[in-house]
Every structure is written in C-alpha cells, then in structure tokens.
PDB file of C-alpha atoms and ligand atoms in Angstrom:
ATOM      1  CA  MET A   1      84.720 -14.120 -25.906  1.00 96.00           C
ATOM      2  CA  VAL A   2      81.583 -12.192 -25.171  1.00 97.00           C
ATOM      3  CA  LEU A   3      78.484 -14.250 -25.858  1.00 98.00           C
ATOM      4  CA  VAL A   4      75.254 -12.320 -26.303  1.00 98.00           C
ATOM      5  CA  VAL A   5      72.141 -14.423 -25.787  1.00 97.00           C
ATOM      6  CA  SER A   6      68.780 -12.887 -26.629  1.00 96.00           C
ATOM      7  CA  ALA A   7      65.249 -14.242 -26.732  1.00 92.00           C
ATOM      8  CA  PRO A   8      61.824 -12.740 -26.558  1.00 87.00           C
ATOM      9  CA  SER A   9      60.517 -12.622 -23.028  1.00 78.00           C
ATOM     10  CA  GLY A  10      59.145 -16.098 -22.237  1.00 74.00           C
ATOM     11  CA  GLY A  11      61.436 -17.606 -24.893  1.00 76.00           C
ATOM     12  CA  GLY A  12      63.118 -19.623 -22.163  1.00 82.00           C
ATOM     13  CA  LYS A  13      66.591 -18.152 -22.396  1.00 88.00           C
ATOM     14  CA  HIS A  14      66.885 -17.956 -18.652  1.00 89.00           C
ATOM     15  CA  ALA A  15      66.180 -21.687 -18.245  1.00 91.00           C
ATOM     16  CA  VAL A  16      68.671 -22.551 -20.989  1.00 96.00           C
ATOM     17  CA  LEU A  17      71.354 -20.264 -19.608  1.00 95.00           C
ATOM     18  CA  SER A  18      71.037 -21.364 -16.019  1.00 93.00           C
ATOM     19  CA  GLN A  19      71.596 -24.992 -17.110  1.00 96.00           C
ATOM     20  CA  VAL A  20      74.565 -24.069 -19.271  1.00 97.00           C
ATOM     21  CA  ARG A  21      76.081 -21.985 -16.481  1.00 96.00           C
ATOM     22  CA  LYS A  22      75.560 -24.770 -13.959  1.00 96.00           C
ATOM     23  CA  ARG A  23      77.433 -27.179 -16.203  1.00 97.00           C
ATOM     24  CA  ASP A  24      80.290 -24.800 -16.991  1.00 97.00           C
ATOM     25  CA  ALA A  25      81.325 -22.896 -13.897  1.00 95.00           C
ATOM     26  CA  SER A  26      84.085 -21.107 -15.841  1.00 96.00           C
ATOM     27  CA  LEU A  27      81.539 -19.001 -17.729  1.00 97.00           C
ATOM     28  CA  GLY A  28      81.286 -15.406 -16.601  1.00 97.00           C
ATOM     29  CA  TYR A  29      77.895 -13.770 -16.319  1.00 96.00           C
ATOM     30  CA  VAL A  30      77.044 -10.117 -15.957  1.00 97.00           C
ATOM     31  CA  VAL A  31      74.037  -9.290 -13.777  1.00 97.00           C
ATOM     32  CA  SER A  32      72.048  -6.563 -15.536  1.00 98.00           C
ATOM     33  CA  ALA A  33      70.647  -3.465 -13.915  1.00 98.00           C
ATOM     34  CA  THR A  34      66.941  -2.714 -14.331  1.00 98.00           C
ATOM     35  CA  THR A  35      64.284  -0.296 -13.203  1.00 98.00           C
ATOM     36  CA  ARG A  36      61.497  -2.888 -13.305  1.00 95.00           C
ATOM     37  CA  ARG A  37      60.031  -4.239 -10.073  1.00 95.00           C
ATOM     38  CA  PRO A  38      61.402  -7.543  -8.798  1.00 95.00           C
ATOM     39  CA  ARG A  39      59.186 -10.559  -9.513  1.00 91.00           C
ATOM     40  CA  PRO A  40      58.415 -12.892  -6.617  1.00 91.00           C
ATOM     41  CA  GLY A  41      61.532 -14.882  -5.813  1.00 93.00           C
ATOM     42  CA  GLU A  42      63.939 -12.574  -7.640  1.00 94.00           C
ATOM     43  CA  ARG A  43      66.906 -11.397  -5.642  1.00 96.00           C
ATOM     44  CA  GLY A  44      68.713  -8.092  -6.012  1.00 96.00           C
ATOM     45  CA  GLY A  45      72.324  -8.538  -7.134  1.00 95.00           C
ATOM     46  CA  VAL A  46      71.610 -12.119  -8.273  1.00 94.00           C
ATOM     47  CA  ASP A  47      68.829 -11.834 -10.866  1.00 94.00           C
ATOM     48  CA  TYR A  48      69.158  -8.121 -11.478  1.00 96.00           C
ATOM     49  CA  ARG A  49      70.504  -5.033  -9.796  1.00 98.00           C
ATOM     50  CA  PHE A  50      67.213  -3.272  -9.104  1.00 98.00           C
ATOM     51  CA  LEU A  51      67.597   0.477  -9.446  1.00 98.00           C
ATOM     52  CA  THR A  52      65.268   3.469  -9.334  1.00 98.00           C
ATOM     53  CA  LYS A  53      64.798   5.401 -12.585  1.00 97.00           C
ATOM     54  CA  GLU A  54      66.824   8.265 -11.067  1.00 98.00           C
ATOM     55  CA  ALA A  55      69.742   6.019 -10.108  1.00 98.00           C
ATOM     56  CA  PHE A  56      69.681   4.398 -13.558  1.00 98.00           C
ATOM     57  CA  GLN A  57      69.687   7.811 -15.249  1.00 98.00           C
ATOM     58  CA  THR A  58      72.653   8.931 -13.156  1.00 98.00           C
ATOM     59  CA  GLN A  59      74.549   5.805 -14.173  1.00 98.00           C
ATOM     60  CA  ILE A  60      73.761   6.378 -17.868  1.00 98.00           C
ATOM     61  CA  GLU A  61      75.198   9.870 -17.568  1.00 98.00           C
ATOM     62  CA  ALA A  62      78.277   8.517 -15.808  1.00 98.00           C
ATOM     63  CA  GLY A  63      78.878   6.114 -18.732  1.00 97.00           C
ATOM     64  CA  ALA A  64      78.485   3.149 -16.407  1.00 98.00           C
ATOM     65  CA  PHE A  65      76.766   0.887 -18.960  1.00 98.00           C
ATOM     66  CA  ALA A  66      78.323  -1.098 -21.813  1.00 97.00           C
ATOM     67  CA  GLU A  67      74.851  -0.869 -23.372  1.00 98.00           C
ATOM     68  CA  TRP A  68      71.400   0.023 -22.143  1.00 98.00           C
ATOM     69  CA  ALA A  69      67.892   0.029 -23.589  1.00 97.00           C
ATOM     70  CA  GLU A  70      64.295   0.689 -22.742  1.00 95.00           C
ATOM     71  CA  VAL A  71      62.304  -2.563 -22.824  1.00 89.00           C
ATOM     72  CA  HIS A  72      58.571  -2.738 -22.033  1.00 83.00           C
ATOM     73  CA  GLY A  73      58.691   0.705 -20.433  1.00 88.00           C
ATOM     74  CA  ASN A  74      61.632  -0.081 -18.144  1.00 95.00           C
ATOM     75  CA  TYR A  75      65.348   0.497 -18.448  1.00 98.00           C
ATOM     76  CA  TYR A  76      67.807  -2.379 -18.618  1.00 98.00           C
ATOM     77  CA  GLY A  77      71.587  -2.123 -18.849  1.00 98.00           C
ATOM     78  CA  THR A  78      74.862  -4.035 -18.658  1.00 98.00           C
ATOM     79  CA  PRO A  79      77.194  -2.586 -15.998  1.00 98.00           C
ATOM     80  CA  LEU A  80      80.463  -1.885 -17.805  1.00 97.00           C
ATOM     81  CA  ALA A  81      82.685  -2.433 -14.757  1.00 97.00           C
ATOM     82  CA  ASP A  82      81.267  -5.942 -14.197  1.00 98.00           C
ATOM     83  CA  LEU A  83      81.806  -6.866 -17.839  1.00 97.00           C
ATOM     84  CA  GLN A  84      85.391  -5.561 -17.718  1.00 97.00           C
ATOM     85  CA  GLU A  85      86.077  -7.446 -14.517  1.00 97.00           C
ATOM     86  CA  SER A  86      84.827 -10.723 -15.964  1.00 97.00           C
ATOM     87  CA  MET A  87      86.840 -10.271 -19.160  1.00 96.00           C
ATOM     88  CA  ALA A  88      89.971  -9.315 -17.195  1.00 95.00           C
ATOM     89  CA  ALA A  89      89.604 -12.556 -15.237  1.00 96.00           C
ATOM     90  CA  GLY A  90      89.866 -14.356 -18.589  1.00 94.00           C
ATOM     91  CA  ARG A  91      86.300 -15.614 -18.522  1.00 96.00           C
ATOM     92  CA  ASP A  92      84.117 -16.175 -21.545  1.00 97.00           C
ATOM     93  CA  THR A  93      81.253 -13.929 -20.568  1.00 98.00           C
ATOM     94  CA  VAL A  94      77.530 -14.222 -21.233  1.00 97.00           C
ATOM     95  CA  LEU A  95      75.243 -11.215 -21.630  1.00 97.00           C
ATOM     96  CA  GLU A  96      71.553 -12.037 -21.425  1.00 96.00           C
ATOM     97  CA  ILE A  97      70.151  -8.943 -23.135  1.00 96.00           C
ATOM     98  CA  ASP A  98      67.553  -7.899 -25.676  1.00 94.00           C
ATOM     99  CA  VAL A  99      67.917  -7.261 -29.414  1.00 96.00           C
ATOM    100  CA  GLN A 100      68.627  -3.548 -28.935  1.00 96.00           C
ATOM    101  CA  GLY A 101      71.441  -4.432 -26.532  1.00 97.00           C
ATOM    102  CA  MET A 102      72.852  -7.006 -28.981  1.00 98.00           C
ATOM    103  CA  ARG A 103      72.992  -4.314 -31.678  1.00 98.00           C
ATOM    104  CA  GLN A 104      74.905  -1.974 -29.375  1.00 98.00           C
ATOM    105  CA  ILE A 105      77.426  -4.620 -28.307  1.00 98.00           C
ATOM    106  CA  LYS A 106      77.990  -5.482 -31.990  1.00 97.00           C
ATOM    107  CA  GLN A 107      79.053  -1.869 -32.544  1.00 96.00           C
ATOM    108  CA  THR A 108      81.874  -2.200 -30.002  1.00 95.00           C
ATOM    109  CA  ARG A 109      85.260  -3.856 -30.361  1.00 93.00           C
ATOM    110  CA  LEU A 110      84.101  -6.818 -28.290  1.00 94.00           C
ATOM    111  CA  GLU A 111      83.223  -8.769 -31.452  1.00 95.00           C
ATOM    112  CA  PRO A 112      80.547 -10.766 -29.648  1.00 97.00           C
ATOM    113  CA  VAL A 113      79.227 -14.156 -30.627  1.00 98.00           C
ATOM    114  CA  THR A 114      75.446 -13.734 -30.803  1.00 98.00           C
ATOM    115  CA  ALA A 115      72.764 -16.352 -30.315  1.00 97.00           C
ATOM    116  CA  PHE A 116      69.002 -15.993 -30.457  1.00 97.00           C
ATOM    117  CA  ILE A 117      66.731 -18.409 -28.638  1.00 96.00           C
ATOM    118  CA  MET A 118      63.384 -18.811 -30.399  1.00 93.00           C
ATOM    119  CA  PRO A 119      60.221 -20.205 -28.871  1.00 90.00           C
ATOM    120  CA  PRO A 120      58.771 -22.941 -31.132  1.00 88.00           C
ATOM    121  CA  SER A 121      55.776 -20.690 -31.923  1.00 87.00           C
ATOM    122  CA  LEU A 122      54.038 -17.510 -30.799  1.00 85.00           C
ATOM    123  CA  GLU A 123      51.230 -19.661 -29.403  1.00 88.00           C
ATOM    124  CA  ILE A 124      53.643 -21.538 -27.154  1.00 88.00           C
ATOM    125  CA  LEU A 125      55.219 -18.251 -26.140  1.00 87.00           C
ATOM    126  CA  ARG A 126      51.812 -16.940 -25.090  1.00 86.00           C
ATOM    127  CA  GLU A 127      51.171 -20.094 -23.049  1.00 87.00           C
ATOM    128  CA  ARG A 128      54.556 -19.774 -21.328  1.00 84.00           C
ATOM    129  CA  LEU A 129      53.937 -16.154 -20.438  1.00 82.00           C
ATOM    130  CA  GLU A 130      50.476 -16.990 -19.085  1.00 83.00           C
ATOM    131  CA  ARG A 131      51.815 -19.883 -17.047  1.00 82.00           C
ATOM    132  CA  ARG A 132      54.470 -17.630 -15.536  1.00 77.00           C
ATOM    133  CA  GLY A 133      51.666 -15.247 -14.567  1.00 71.00           C
ATOM    134  CA  ALA A 134      54.192 -12.774 -13.201  1.00 67.00           C
ATOM    135  CA  ASP A 135      53.101  -9.878 -15.360  1.00 70.00           C
ATOM    136  CA  GLU A 136      50.035  -7.637 -15.505  1.00 74.00           C
ATOM    137  CA  PRO A 137      47.691  -8.442 -18.469  1.00 75.00           C
ATOM    138  CA  SER A 138      48.537  -5.104 -20.089  1.00 77.00           C
ATOM    139  CA  GLU A 139      52.230  -5.791 -19.707  1.00 78.00           C
ATOM    140  CA  MET A 140      51.766  -9.239 -21.197  1.00 81.00           C
ATOM    141  CA  SER A 141      50.288  -7.967 -24.446  1.00 83.00           C
ATOM    142  CA  LEU A 142      53.193  -5.525 -24.623  1.00 83.00           C
ATOM    143  CA  ARG A 143      55.607  -8.436 -24.175  1.00 84.00           C
ATOM    144  CA  LEU A 144      53.875 -10.444 -26.915  1.00 87.00           C
ATOM    145  CA  ALA A 145      53.932  -7.553 -29.368  1.00 87.00           C
ATOM    146  CA  ASN A 146      57.571  -6.985 -28.528  1.00 87.00           C
ATOM    147  CA  ALA A 147      58.312 -10.700 -28.999  1.00 89.00           C
ATOM    148  CA  ARG A 148      56.932 -10.578 -32.520  1.00 89.00           C
ATOM    149  CA  GLU A 149      59.231  -7.692 -33.318  1.00 90.00           C
ATOM    150  CA  GLU A 150      62.277  -9.296 -31.696  1.00 91.00           C
ATOM    151  CA  MET A 151      61.738 -12.576 -33.526  1.00 92.00           C
ATOM    152  CA  ALA A 152      61.925 -10.723 -36.831  1.00 93.00           C
ATOM    153  CA  ALA A 153      65.515  -9.783 -35.939  1.00 95.00           C
ATOM    154  CA  TRP A 154      66.774 -13.379 -36.038  1.00 95.00           C
ATOM    155  CA  PRO A 155      68.920 -12.921 -39.195  1.00 96.00           C
ATOM    156  CA  GLU A 156      71.096 -10.411 -37.296  1.00 98.00           C
ATOM    157  CA  PHE A 157      72.382 -13.168 -34.995  1.00 98.00           C
ATOM    158  CA  ASP A 158      75.215 -15.615 -35.649  1.00 98.00           C
ATOM    159  CA  TYR A 159      73.159 -18.538 -34.328  1.00 98.00           C
ATOM    160  CA  VAL A 160      69.496 -19.384 -33.802  1.00 97.00           C
ATOM    161  CA  ILE A 161      68.367 -22.033 -31.318  1.00 96.00           C
ATOM    162  CA  VAL A 162      64.755 -23.215 -31.227  1.00 94.00           C
ATOM    163  CA  ASN A 163      63.807 -23.896 -27.644  1.00 92.00           C
ATOM    164  CA  ASP A 164      61.401 -26.782 -27.994  1.00 92.00           C
ATOM    165  CA  MET A 165      63.026 -29.365 -25.717  1.00 93.00           C
ATOM    166  CA  LEU A 166      65.092 -27.689 -22.995  1.00 94.00           C
ATOM    167  CA  ALA A 167      67.826 -30.370 -23.012  1.00 96.00           C
ATOM    168  CA  GLU A 168      68.342 -29.945 -26.750  1.00 97.00           C
ATOM    169  CA  ALA A 169      68.504 -26.175 -26.537  1.00 97.00           C
ATOM    170  CA  VAL A 170      71.096 -26.509 -23.748  1.00 97.00           C
ATOM    171  CA  ALA A 171      73.145 -28.918 -25.882  1.00 98.00           C
ATOM    172  CA  ASP A 172      72.935 -26.523 -28.847  1.00 98.00           C
ATOM    173  CA  LEU A 173      74.236 -23.579 -26.832  1.00 98.00           C
ATOM    174  CA  GLU A 174      77.013 -25.721 -25.352  1.00 98.00           C
ATOM    175  CA  ALA A 175      78.018 -26.832 -28.849  1.00 98.00           C
ATOM    176  CA  ILE A 176      78.184 -23.206 -29.988  1.00 98.00           C
ATOM    177  CA  ILE A 177      80.399 -22.254 -27.036  1.00 98.00           C
ATOM    178  CA  ARG A 178      82.606 -25.283 -27.579  1.00 97.00           C
ATOM    179  CA  ALA A 179      83.110 -24.557 -31.274  1.00 97.00           C
ATOM    180  CA  GLU A 180      83.702 -20.844 -30.731  1.00 96.00           C
ATOM    181  CA  ARG A 181      86.401 -21.664 -28.171  1.00 95.00           C
ATOM    182  CA  ARG A 182      88.245 -23.662 -30.836  1.00 92.00           C
ATOM    183  CA  ARG A 183      88.445 -20.686 -33.209  1.00 92.00           C
ATOM    184  CA  THR A 184      92.089 -20.006 -34.021  1.00 85.00           C
ATOM    185  CA  VAL A 185      91.633 -16.255 -33.545  1.00 85.00           C
ATOM    186  CA  ARG A 186      90.879 -16.849 -29.871  1.00 83.00           C
ATOM    187  CA  MET A 187      93.986 -18.901 -29.230  1.00 79.00           C
ATOM    188  CA  ASP A 188      97.121 -17.874 -27.490  1.00 75.00           C
ATOM    189  CA  MET A 189      99.331 -20.034 -29.729  1.00 70.00           C
ATOM    190  CA  GLU A 190     102.408 -19.790 -27.532  1.00 72.00           C
ATOM    191  CA  LYS A 191     100.442 -21.131 -24.613  1.00 72.00           C
ATOM    192  CA  GLU A 192      98.847 -23.845 -26.725  1.00 68.00           C
ATOM    193  CA  LEU A 193     102.282 -25.009 -27.902  1.00 69.00           C
ATOM    194  CA  GLU A 194     103.715 -24.895 -24.395  1.00 76.00           C
ATOM    195  CA  ASN A 195     100.876 -27.069 -23.118  1.00 72.00           C
ATOM    196  CA  HIS A 196     101.324 -29.368 -26.055  1.00 66.00           C
ATOM    197  CA  GLU A 197     105.077 -29.742 -25.424  1.00 62.00           C
ATOM    198  CA  ASN A 198     104.490 -30.452 -21.774  1.00 62.00           C
ATOM    199  CA  SER A 199     102.130 -33.207 -22.663  1.00 62.00           C
ATOM    200  CA  LEU A 200     104.597 -34.964 -24.988  1.00 61.00           C
ATOM    201  CA  PRO A 201     106.358 -38.040 -23.613  1.00 59.00           C
ATOM    202  CA  ARG A 202     109.988 -37.635 -22.437  1.00 57.00           C
ATOM    203  CA  GLY A 203     112.567 -37.890 -25.179  1.00 58.00           C
ATOM    204  CA  PHE A 204     110.509 -36.237 -27.851  1.00 55.00           C
TER     205      PHE A 204
HETATM  206  P1  5GP B   1      62.563  -9.422 -18.047  1.00 90.96           P
HETATM  207  O1  5GP B   1      61.861  -8.196 -17.532  1.00 90.96           O
HETATM  208  O2  5GP B   1      61.588 -10.426 -18.597  1.00 90.96           O
HETATM  209  O3  5GP B   1      63.522 -10.005 -17.037  1.00 90.96           O
HETATM  210  O4  5GP B   1      63.469  -8.954 -19.272  1.00 90.96           O
HETATM  211  C1  5GP B   1      62.901  -8.252 -20.325  1.00 90.96           C
HETATM  212  C2  5GP B   1      63.882  -8.124 -21.463  1.00 90.96           C
HETATM  213  O5  5GP B   1      64.984  -7.290 -21.096  1.00 90.96           O
HETATM  214  C3  5GP B   1      64.485  -9.434 -21.903  1.00 90.96           C
HETATM  215  O6  5GP B   1      64.470  -9.483 -23.323  1.00 90.96           O
HETATM  216  C4  5GP B   1      65.896  -9.351 -21.390  1.00 90.96           C
HETATM  217  O7  5GP B   1      66.795 -10.093 -22.180  1.00 90.96           O
HETATM  218  C5  5GP B   1      66.172  -7.889 -21.536  1.00 90.96           C
HETATM  219  N1  5GP B   1      67.318  -7.482 -20.713  1.00 90.96           N
HETATM  220  C6  5GP B   1      67.688  -7.950 -19.498  1.00 90.96           C
HETATM  221  N2  5GP B   1      68.813  -7.351 -19.090  1.00 90.96           N
HETATM  222  C7  5GP B   1      69.183  -6.504 -20.084  1.00 90.96           C
HETATM  223  C8  5GP B   1      70.285  -5.624 -20.267  1.00 90.96           C
HETATM  224  O8  5GP B   1      71.185  -5.483 -19.433  1.00 90.96           O
HETATM  225  N3  5GP B   1      70.323  -4.905 -21.420  1.00 90.96           N
HETATM  226  C9  5GP B   1      69.359  -5.034 -22.381  1.00 90.96           C
HETATM  227  N4  5GP B   1      69.500  -4.300 -23.486  1.00 90.96           N
HETATM  228  N5  5GP B   1      68.315  -5.857 -22.246  1.00 90.96           N
HETATM  229  C10 5GP B   1      68.219  -6.581 -21.117  1.00 90.96           C
END
C-alpha cells in the first residue's frame, strides 16, 4: 500500500513518522525533492533531495515526479522512480507530502491510504514553529496561514490523528498501518493459504 501522511508544517508528522519507521524497518519511504534551502542539520538525499529551481523544472518536464506542488513559495515533489522502486520491492511505502500532493496521489491508481496529523490547536502549532526557529518571520506567518487552510482539508483524508502526546500519535499511526495490512483486498490468498498449510501440524 501507499500511505500518504500529511500535516501542516509544525504539526509534528516528521517526529511521528520517524518513530514509526524506526519501529518498522520494512516500511518504505520516499525522500522528496525540494527547492527550499536545507535547514541546519538537514542532509541532502536523507531529508530531501535539494534541487535548484531549474533542475526541478527540468524534472517536471521529464515527468519524473509522481506528484509535485508549490508550498510556501518552493517546489516539492515525489520522485516517481523511487516510489516505483519501493513498491516493486514489495514495501508498504510512506509519502510525507502536503494536501495538494495527497489530492494528486488520490487521482492515480495507487489507491493510497491517507492520514492527516493535526496539531492539538493553532496556538500550539504557533509555539512549535517558534520553538523550531528555523524559518524567517515572514515565512512563519505564511506557514501558519497555510496550516489553517490545510487543516480545513481534514475530511478528505481516511484518518485523522491528533498529535497531542507523541507516543499516542505513533500508536495511532501504527494501528492504522496494522489494520490496513489486514484488508482482504491486499492479500495474496494463495500465499496466505500456503503459509497457513505449512504451519499446520503433521498429519492434518
Ligand atoms: P518543510 O519545508 O517544512 O519540510 O515542508 C513543507 C511542506 O511540504 C510540508 O507540508 C511537507 O509535507 C510538504 N512536502 C514535503 N515533501 C513533499 C512532496 O514531495 N510533495 C508535496 N506535495 N509536498 C511535500
């Protein structure tokens, strides 16, 4: 399955996802491309693929993105080849993208599971963004305005998680993944039966 996880910036989706990924190494993850500047501590190829606007544009024209969007004046996109590679390896794959990206992925045949991580309130979101202090003041008000708009899109998602206590939000996302994996439509029944037979005691 493809799992789209969105949250307004500062909503804490990165913290939730890094915990979930640490606890389930089988999950695939696609590193997005962006034209924004790296924040202190961010590493190219790990946090994002940092591209120039020109390089990003060229890749758009080459059809290299599964989806892309302009967020806070920068471009962000999901490299199609990386998504295909992860899916071909049989991995359930997480896309950490914005609401515009979620809408685009929903238009494809990927039939994504979509989850939205909500901050407990706009006030707490503001505090989190201030504490991070990684953004210019002008950029921060843009992020807050954008957060308001993104939060209004919650009914478009399959699931909503309120990120009040990190451990609970992690458990919620894990429960969603666990339940989605048990959906009959995702099962290779022949394989399931084979495994089942192998696990039966001799003589049965
Ligand atoms: P940030 O600059 O704070 O890392 O990310 C800003 C926003 O861009 C977040 O909402 C994040 O989810 C979104 N974003 C990150 N990567 C992608 C992507 O590949 N595609 C889309 N559509 N949004 C992305």
